[in-house]
Short mmCIF file of C-alpha atoms in Angstrom, two decimals:
data_model
loop_
_atom_site.label_atom_id
_atom_site.label_comp_id
_atom_site.label_asym_id
_atom_site.label_seq_id
_atom_site.Cartn_x
_atom_site.Cartn_y
_atom_site.Cartn_z
CA UNK A 1 30.02 14.50 17.27
CA UNK A 2 28.88 12.48 20.20
CA UNK A 3 26.23 14.31 22.33
CA UNK A 4 25.13 16.74 19.47
CA UNK A 5 21.96 15.22 18.93
CA UNK A 6 20.94 14.84 22.21
CA UNK A 7 22.09 18.93 22.73
CA UNK A 8 19.69 19.54 19.89
CA UNK A 9 16.75 18.11 21.64
CA UNK A 10 17.78 19.88 24.85
CA UNK A 11 17.74 23.07 23.16
CA UNK A 12 14.38 22.38 22.03
CA UNK A 13 12.88 21.67 25.54
CA UNK A 14 12.14 18.08 24.77
CA UNK A 15 13.79 16.32 26.75
CA UNK A 16 11.46 13.17 27.28
CA UNK A 17 12.71 10.13 25.63
CA UNK A 18 15.42 11.36 24.56
CA UNK A 19 17.79 9.33 24.21
CA UNK A 20 21.41 9.27 22.46
CA UNK A 21 22.74 6.74 19.64
CA UNK A 22 26.43 5.52 20.08
CA UNK A 23 26.65 6.87 16.19
CA UNK A 24 30.33 4.83 15.95
CA UNK A 25 28.60 1.38 17.13
CA UNK A 26 25.59 2.12 14.43
CA UNK A 27 28.43 2.72 12.01
CA UNK A 28 30.27 -0.77 12.95
CA UNK A 29 26.62 -2.80 13.09
CA UNK A 30 25.57 -0.94 9.38
CA UNK A 31 29.26 -1.83 7.88
CA UNK A 32 28.94 -5.62 9.16
CA UNK A 33 25.56 -5.81 7.69
CA UNK A 34 26.39 -4.26 4.11
CA UNK A 35 28.43 -6.83 3.58
CA UNK A 36 26.13 -9.62 3.51
CA UNK A 37 23.02 -9.61 0.61
CA UNK A 38 19.50 -9.70 1.59
CA UNK A 39 18.40 -13.09 1.58
CA UNK A 40 14.56 -12.53 2.79
CA UNK A 41 12.76 -13.83 -0.80
CA UNK A 42 9.80 -11.09 0.21
CA UNK A 43 12.81 -8.30 -0.76
CA UNK A 44 13.31 -9.97 -4.10
CA UNK A 45 9.29 -9.84 -4.35
CA UNK A 46 9.42 -6.04 -3.93
CA UNK A 47 12.37 -5.78 -6.73
CA UNK A 48 10.14 -7.54 -8.92
CA UNK A 49 6.83 -5.48 -8.31
CA UNK A 50 8.68 -2.25 -8.00
CA UNK A 51 9.73 -2.82 -11.58
CA UNK A 52 6.62 -3.73 -13.06
CA UNK A 53 5.24 -0.43 -11.39
CA UNK A 54 7.59 2.00 -13.03
CA UNK A 55 6.57 -0.10 -16.21
CA UNK A 56 2.57 0.38 -15.75
CA UNK A 57 3.55 3.90 -15.28
CA UNK A 58 5.40 4.51 -18.81
CA UNK A 59 8.53 3.81 -17.32
CA UNK A 60 9.97 7.09 -16.37
CA UNK A 61 13.52 7.39 -15.58
CA UNK A 62 15.95 9.85 -13.97
CA UNK A 63 19.17 8.93 -15.75
CA UNK A 64 23.09 9.20 -13.70
CA UNK A 65 23.21 12.87 -14.62
CA UNK A 66 20.36 13.77 -12.55
CA UNK A 67 18.51 14.44 -16.18
CA UNK A 68 14.78 12.98 -16.86
CA UNK A 69 15.32 10.99 -19.97
CA UNK A 70 12.22 9.23 -20.03
CA UNK A 71 8.75 10.52 -18.90
CA UNK A 72 6.09 8.49 -18.08
CA UNK A 73 2.26 8.85 -17.10
CA UNK A 74 2.06 10.91 -14.50
CA UNK A 75 -0.69 11.11 -11.19
CA UNK A 76 -3.41 13.47 -13.16
CA UNK A 77 -3.51 11.85 -16.49
CA UNK A 78 -6.28 9.55 -18.01
CA UNK A 79 -3.49 8.17 -20.09
CA UNK A 80 -3.88 4.15 -19.46
CA UNK A 81 -1.46 1.68 -19.07
CA UNK A 82 -1.54 -1.44 -21.77
CA UNK A 83 -1.50 -3.97 -18.82
CA UNK A 84 -4.22 -3.26 -16.64
CA UNK A 85 -6.14 -0.62 -18.81
CA UNK A 86 -6.80 1.43 -15.86
CA UNK A 87 -5.67 5.28 -16.02
CA UNK A 88 -2.66 6.21 -14.04
CA UNK A 89 -4.57 7.87 -11.22
CA UNK A 90 -6.74 4.86 -10.26
CA UNK A 91 -3.37 2.73 -10.58
CA UNK A 92 -1.89 5.40 -8.46
CA UNK A 93 -5.07 4.87 -5.86
CA UNK A 94 -3.77 0.81 -5.33
CA UNK A 95 -0.96 2.25 -3.00
CA UNK A 96 -3.15 4.24 -1.02
CA UNK A 97 -4.96 0.82 -0.10
CA UNK A 98 -1.66 -0.69 1.76
CA UNK A 99 -2.87 2.24 4.49
CA UNK A 100 -6.53 2.48 4.25
CA UNK A 101 -9.46 1.95 1.65
CA UNK A 102 -10.44 5.56 3.32
CA UNK A 103 -7.52 6.78 1.97
CA UNK A 104 -6.75 9.80 0.52
CA UNK A 105 -9.07 11.01 2.45
CA UNK A 106 -8.25 14.97 1.78
CA UNK A 107 -9.05 17.08 -0.79
CA UNK A 108 -6.93 20.91 -1.10
CA UNK A 109 -9.57 24.04 -1.36
CA UNK A 110 -8.01 27.15 -2.35
CA UNK A 111 -8.22 29.80 0.91
CA UNK A 112 -9.61 26.78 3.26
CA UNK A 113 -7.73 24.05 5.71
CA UNK A 114 -7.95 20.56 3.67
CA UNK A 115 -11.58 18.80 3.25
CA UNK A 116 -12.58 15.67 3.65
CA UNK A 117 -13.13 13.67 0.58
CA UNK A 118 -15.37 10.42 2.24
CA UNK A 119 -17.30 12.93 4.26
CA UNK A 120 -17.94 15.45 1.20
CA UNK A 121 -19.03 12.31 -0.98
CA UNK A 122 -21.34 11.13 1.56
CA UNK A 123 -23.37 14.20 2.69
CA UNK A 124 -23.91 15.08 -1.13
CA UNK A 125 -25.19 11.53 -1.33
CA UNK A 126 -27.54 11.68 1.64
CA UNK A 127 -28.68 15.17 0.22
CA UNK A 128 -29.65 14.09 -3.15
CA UNK A 129 -31.19 10.39 -1.64
CA UNK A 130 -33.53 12.91 -0.01
CA UNK A 131 -33.97 14.95 -2.88
CA UNK A 132 -37.01 14.95 -5.37
CA UNK A 133 -36.03 17.22 -8.07
CA UNK A 134 -32.37 17.15 -7.65
CA UNK A 135 -31.52 13.19 -7.35
CA UNK A 136 -28.47 11.94 -8.81
CA UNK A 137 -28.15 8.61 -10.92
CA UNK A 138 -25.54 6.15 -10.03
CA UNK A 139 -23.58 7.24 -12.96
CA UNK A 140 -23.64 10.72 -11.90
CA UNK A 141 -22.35 9.43 -7.97
CA UNK A 142 -19.85 7.76 -9.53
CA UNK A 143 -18.32 10.37 -11.66
CA UNK A 144 -18.23 12.60 -8.85
CA UNK A 145 -16.35 10.01 -6.34
CA UNK A 146 -14.10 9.46 -8.76
CA UNK A 147 -13.45 13.11 -9.20
CA UNK A 148 -12.82 13.74 -5.52
CA UNK A 149 -10.72 10.84 -5.52
CA UNK A 150 -8.53 11.82 -8.43
CA UNK A 151 -8.17 15.49 -6.79
CA UNK A 152 -7.03 13.67 -3.30
CA UNK A 153 -4.82 12.12 -5.38
CA UNK A 154 -3.03 15.21 -6.69
CA UNK A 155 -3.19 17.02 -4.15
CA UNK A 156 -1.68 14.81 -1.40
CA UNK A 157 1.69 12.95 -2.20
CA UNK A 158 1.91 9.53 -2.53
CA UNK A 159 5.12 8.60 -1.93
CA UNK A 160 5.30 6.87 1.40
CA UNK A 161 2.09 4.94 0.42
CA UNK A 162 4.06 3.36 -2.61
CA UNK A 163 6.20 2.57 -0.16
CA UNK A 164 3.80 1.03 1.82
CA UNK A 165 2.08 -0.69 -1.02
CA UNK A 166 5.66 -2.46 -1.95
CA UNK A 167 5.98 -3.54 1.13
CA UNK A 168 2.33 -4.84 2.10
CA UNK A 169 1.98 -6.89 -1.13
CA UNK A 170 5.53 -8.52 -0.28
CA UNK A 171 3.94 -9.73 3.09
CA UNK A 172 5.37 -7.68 5.88
CA UNK A 173 3.66 -7.16 9.33
CA UNK A 174 3.21 -3.46 10.69
CA UNK A 175 5.32 -4.47 13.36
CA UNK A 176 7.95 -5.43 10.68
CA UNK A 177 7.16 -2.03 8.54
CA UNK A 178 5.12 0.60 9.71
CA UNK A 179 2.54 1.64 6.76
CA UNK A 180 2.30 5.21 6.36
CA UNK A 181 1.70 8.03 4.74
CA UNK A 182 4.67 9.77 5.89
CA UNK A 183 7.95 8.58 5.26
CA UNK A 184 9.19 10.00 8.83
CA UNK A 185 7.26 6.86 10.15
CA UNK A 186 9.09 4.00 9.21
CA UNK A 187 12.09 6.23 9.04
CA UNK A 188 11.63 6.77 13.01
CA UNK A 189 10.92 3.12 13.26
CA UNK A 190 14.45 2.38 11.56
CA UNK A 191 15.92 4.21 13.96
CA UNK A 192 14.45 2.97 17.37
CA UNK A 193 16.06 -0.33 15.74
CA UNK A 194 19.19 0.66 15.57
CA UNK A 195 18.72 1.64 19.33
CA UNK A 196 17.62 -1.39 19.91
CA UNK A 197 20.69 -3.25 17.90
CA UNK A 198 22.90 -0.78 19.63
CA UNK A 199 21.65 -1.95 23.17
CA UNK A 200 21.44 -5.89 22.13
CA UNK A 201 17.60 -5.92 23.17
CA UNK A 202 15.30 -8.01 20.43
CA UNK A 203 12.96 -6.27 18.10
CA UNK A 204 10.86 -7.13 15.30
CA UNK A 205 11.46 -4.04 13.30
CA UNK A 206 12.55 -5.38 9.47
CA UNK A 207 15.26 -2.13 9.11
CA UNK A 208 17.49 -0.02 11.25
CA UNK A 209 18.85 3.68 10.11
CA UNK A 210 22.51 3.71 9.22
CA UNK A 211 24.34 6.89 7.61
CA UNK A 212 24.01 7.06 4.00
CA UNK A 213 27.22 8.49 3.80
CA UNK A 214 29.25 5.64 5.76
CA UNK A 215 27.15 2.91 4.61
CA UNK A 216 27.25 0.71 1.28
CA UNK A 217 23.30 0.55 -0.34
CA UNK A 218 22.28 -3.70 -1.17
CA UNK A 219 19.28 -4.37 -3.07
CA UNK A 220 16.33 -4.36 -0.97
CA UNK A 221 17.46 -1.22 1.09
CA UNK A 222 16.30 1.87 1.29
CA UNK A 223 17.53 5.48 0.80
CA UNK A 224 15.82 8.64 2.08
CA UNK A 225 16.90 12.55 2.10
CA UNK A 226 15.72 15.37 4.01
CA UNK A 227 13.17 17.30 1.90
CA UNK A 228 12.27 21.21 2.47
CA UNK A 229 13.14 22.93 5.56
CA UNK A 230 14.54 19.50 7.04
CA UNK A 231 17.16 19.96 4.60
CA UNK A 232 19.07 21.86 6.41
CA UNK A 233 19.47 18.88 9.03
CA UNK A 234 21.21 16.96 6.33
CA UNK A 235 23.95 15.16 8.63
CA UNK A 236 22.66 11.73 10.00
CA UNK A 237 22.84 12.94 13.74
CA UNK A 238 21.36 16.35 13.18
CA UNK A 239 18.11 14.27 11.16
CA UNK A 240 18.23 12.04 14.00
CA UNK A 241 18.21 15.25 16.03
CA UNK A 242 14.52 16.17 14.00
CA UNK A 243 12.86 13.29 15.06
CA UNK A 244 13.97 13.12 19.12
CA UNK A 245 11.88 16.76 18.62
CA UNK A 246 8.90 15.18 17.01
CA UNK A 247 8.98 12.77 19.64
CA UNK A 248 9.07 14.21 22.37
CA UNK A 249 6.51 16.75 21.20
CA UNK A 250 3.02 16.58 22.98
CA UNK A 251 1.10 18.51 20.66
CA UNK A 252 1.88 20.88 17.26
CA UNK A 253 5.04 18.24 16.82
CA UNK A 254 7.45 19.13 14.34
CA UNK A 255 7.10 18.28 10.50
CA UNK A 256 10.00 16.38 9.33
CA UNK A 257 10.17 16.45 5.64
CA UNK A 258 11.61 13.45 3.70
CA UNK A 259 11.47 10.98 0.67
CA UNK A 260 12.62 7.17 0.14
CA UNK A 261 13.21 5.16 -2.77
CA UNK A 262 13.41 1.46 -2.76
CA UNK A 263 17.08 0.22 -3.95
CA UNK A 264 16.40 -2.37 -7.12
CA UNK A 265 20.11 -2.66 -8.17
CA UNK A 266 23.92 -1.94 -6.11
CA UNK A 267 27.17 -2.40 -7.90
CA UNK A 268 26.24 -5.04 -9.77
CA UNK A 269 29.54 -7.43 -10.73
CA UNK A 270 31.55 -4.57 -9.02
CA UNK A 271 30.28 -1.85 -11.51
CA UNK A 272 29.52 1.19 -8.79
CA UNK A 273 26.18 1.92 -9.90
CA UNK A 274 22.71 2.17 -7.72
CA UNK A 275 19.20 1.95 -9.64
CA UNK A 276 16.67 2.86 -6.86
CA UNK A 277 12.37 3.35 -7.84
CA UNK A 278 10.07 5.63 -5.69
CA UNK A 279 6.95 6.99 -6.06
CA UNK A 280 5.25 10.56 -6.97
CA UNK A 281 9.22 11.24 -8.17
CA UNK A 282 8.41 14.16 -11.16
CA UNK A 283 4.42 12.87 -10.55
CA UNK A 284 5.47 9.13 -11.15
CA UNK A 285 6.90 5.60 -10.55
CA UNK A 286 10.33 6.68 -11.42
CA UNK A 287 13.35 4.81 -12.01
CA UNK A 288 16.56 6.57 -10.46
CA UNK A 289 19.90 6.00 -11.40
CA UNK A 290 23.05 6.93 -9.57
CA UNK A 291 26.90 6.46 -8.84
CA UNK A 292 28.60 4.81 -6.08
CA UNK A 293 32.30 6.13 -4.83
CA UNK A 294 35.18 4.49 -4.40
CA UNK A 295 34.14 3.33 -1.50
CA UNK A 296 30.83 2.18 -2.73
CA UNK A 297 28.51 4.58 -0.52
CA UNK A 298 26.43 7.20 -2.54
CA UNK A 299 28.81 9.60 -4.40
CA UNK A 300 29.15 13.00 -3.20
CA UNK A 301 28.08 14.78 -6.09
CA UNK A 302 24.39 13.56 -5.39
CA UNK A 303 24.42 15.33 -1.56
CA UNK A 304 23.66 18.87 -1.70
CA UNK A 305 24.95 20.82 1.47
CA UNK A 306 22.48 23.31 3.58
CA UNK A 307 25.38 25.77 3.09
CA UNK A 308 25.21 26.02 -0.65
CA UNK A 309 22.83 26.72 -3.22
CA UNK A 310 24.73 25.21 -6.24
CA UNK A 311 27.44 23.31 -6.45
CA UNK A 312 30.11 22.10 -9.07
CA UNK A 313 31.27 18.54 -10.40
CA UNK A 314 32.97 16.88 -13.39
CA UNK A 315 29.48 17.94 -14.91
CA UNK A 316 29.63 20.94 -14.08
CA UNK A 317 26.72 23.04 -12.53
CA UNK A 318 24.58 20.69 -10.64
CA UNK A 319 21.61 22.70 -10.48
CA UNK A 320 18.76 20.82 -11.98
CA UNK A 321 20.34 17.41 -11.39
CA UNK A 322 16.80 15.51 -9.77
CA UNK A 323 19.55 13.03 -8.05
CA UNK A 324 20.83 15.55 -6.25
CA UNK A 325 19.10 15.84 -2.41
CA UNK A 326 19.90 16.13 0.98
CA UNK A 327 20.41 12.03 1.36
CA UNK A 328 20.92 11.38 4.94
CA UNK A 329 19.82 8.37 5.83
CA UNK A 330 20.04 4.18 4.88
CA UNK A 331 17.00 2.32 5.82
CA UNK A 332 19.18 -1.66 5.93
CA UNK A 333 17.24 -4.75 6.05
CA UNK A 334 18.32 -6.15 9.55
CA UNK A 335 19.61 -9.47 8.03
#
């Protein structure tokens, strides 16, 4: 497989910054590290927080067969959790604060480009302040502001904001973990760390990128899959090729669709089971449970193939299995 990634970038016409990873060396580093548990106390605080966020949003859960077995509070609901007594959408709004107090910044309008939420509200407020017969009360403005924010939360994916929230609350810096509304930003940061590890160069990034098919997950790692059109590149090296193309593009950067969950339990007492928690999974914070194989890596039953629209495993036809995705990258804490 050596050279495929670089060739992929060259075929796309993107030669700038195209550096080839030594996948064999990265595998060696990842496998050696996977034998050691994560010792950073901040990671344990993230585990506690992730479980708490799942609980606060109703404990939504996907079982090991990929079925949604418990439904929690969804992003647009007015249901209040019993601990904070805030609506579900208000709770999710807090995740965006890890990125910016102005996020989520856009709302979707049919037939138009996404509109700036804050700018729209400020213009309306200015019109109200200058009006005589059409002056809005503070309650009116609060209602409109809340409605726009709620619409933006529904319109914009917030799964990366959730992950950013976990890391921000645990005390990680942006040098260690890139807080972003897109998973691809911190995934790419992790590939940069893998390059540094390969070359023996110091790097502040907390996570490196590993092949999920070859690396044992640990508590504190992240498991990531490619989504939508990016799922066609469901191998570690071809997905890296997408990132090289994205780095090299000077404009109209290709979109790399992805999603990551935070691992909260893995092979506890040798049980070959894995649990991970992610945001915006079926519109809530969801606990996902899966099996590991004999090598203690993610079971192939969960890894979809771009060459097949359906699959068969011991449970039969697995179409509709919410755990079956184009799992491609494991982000490994570099302890």
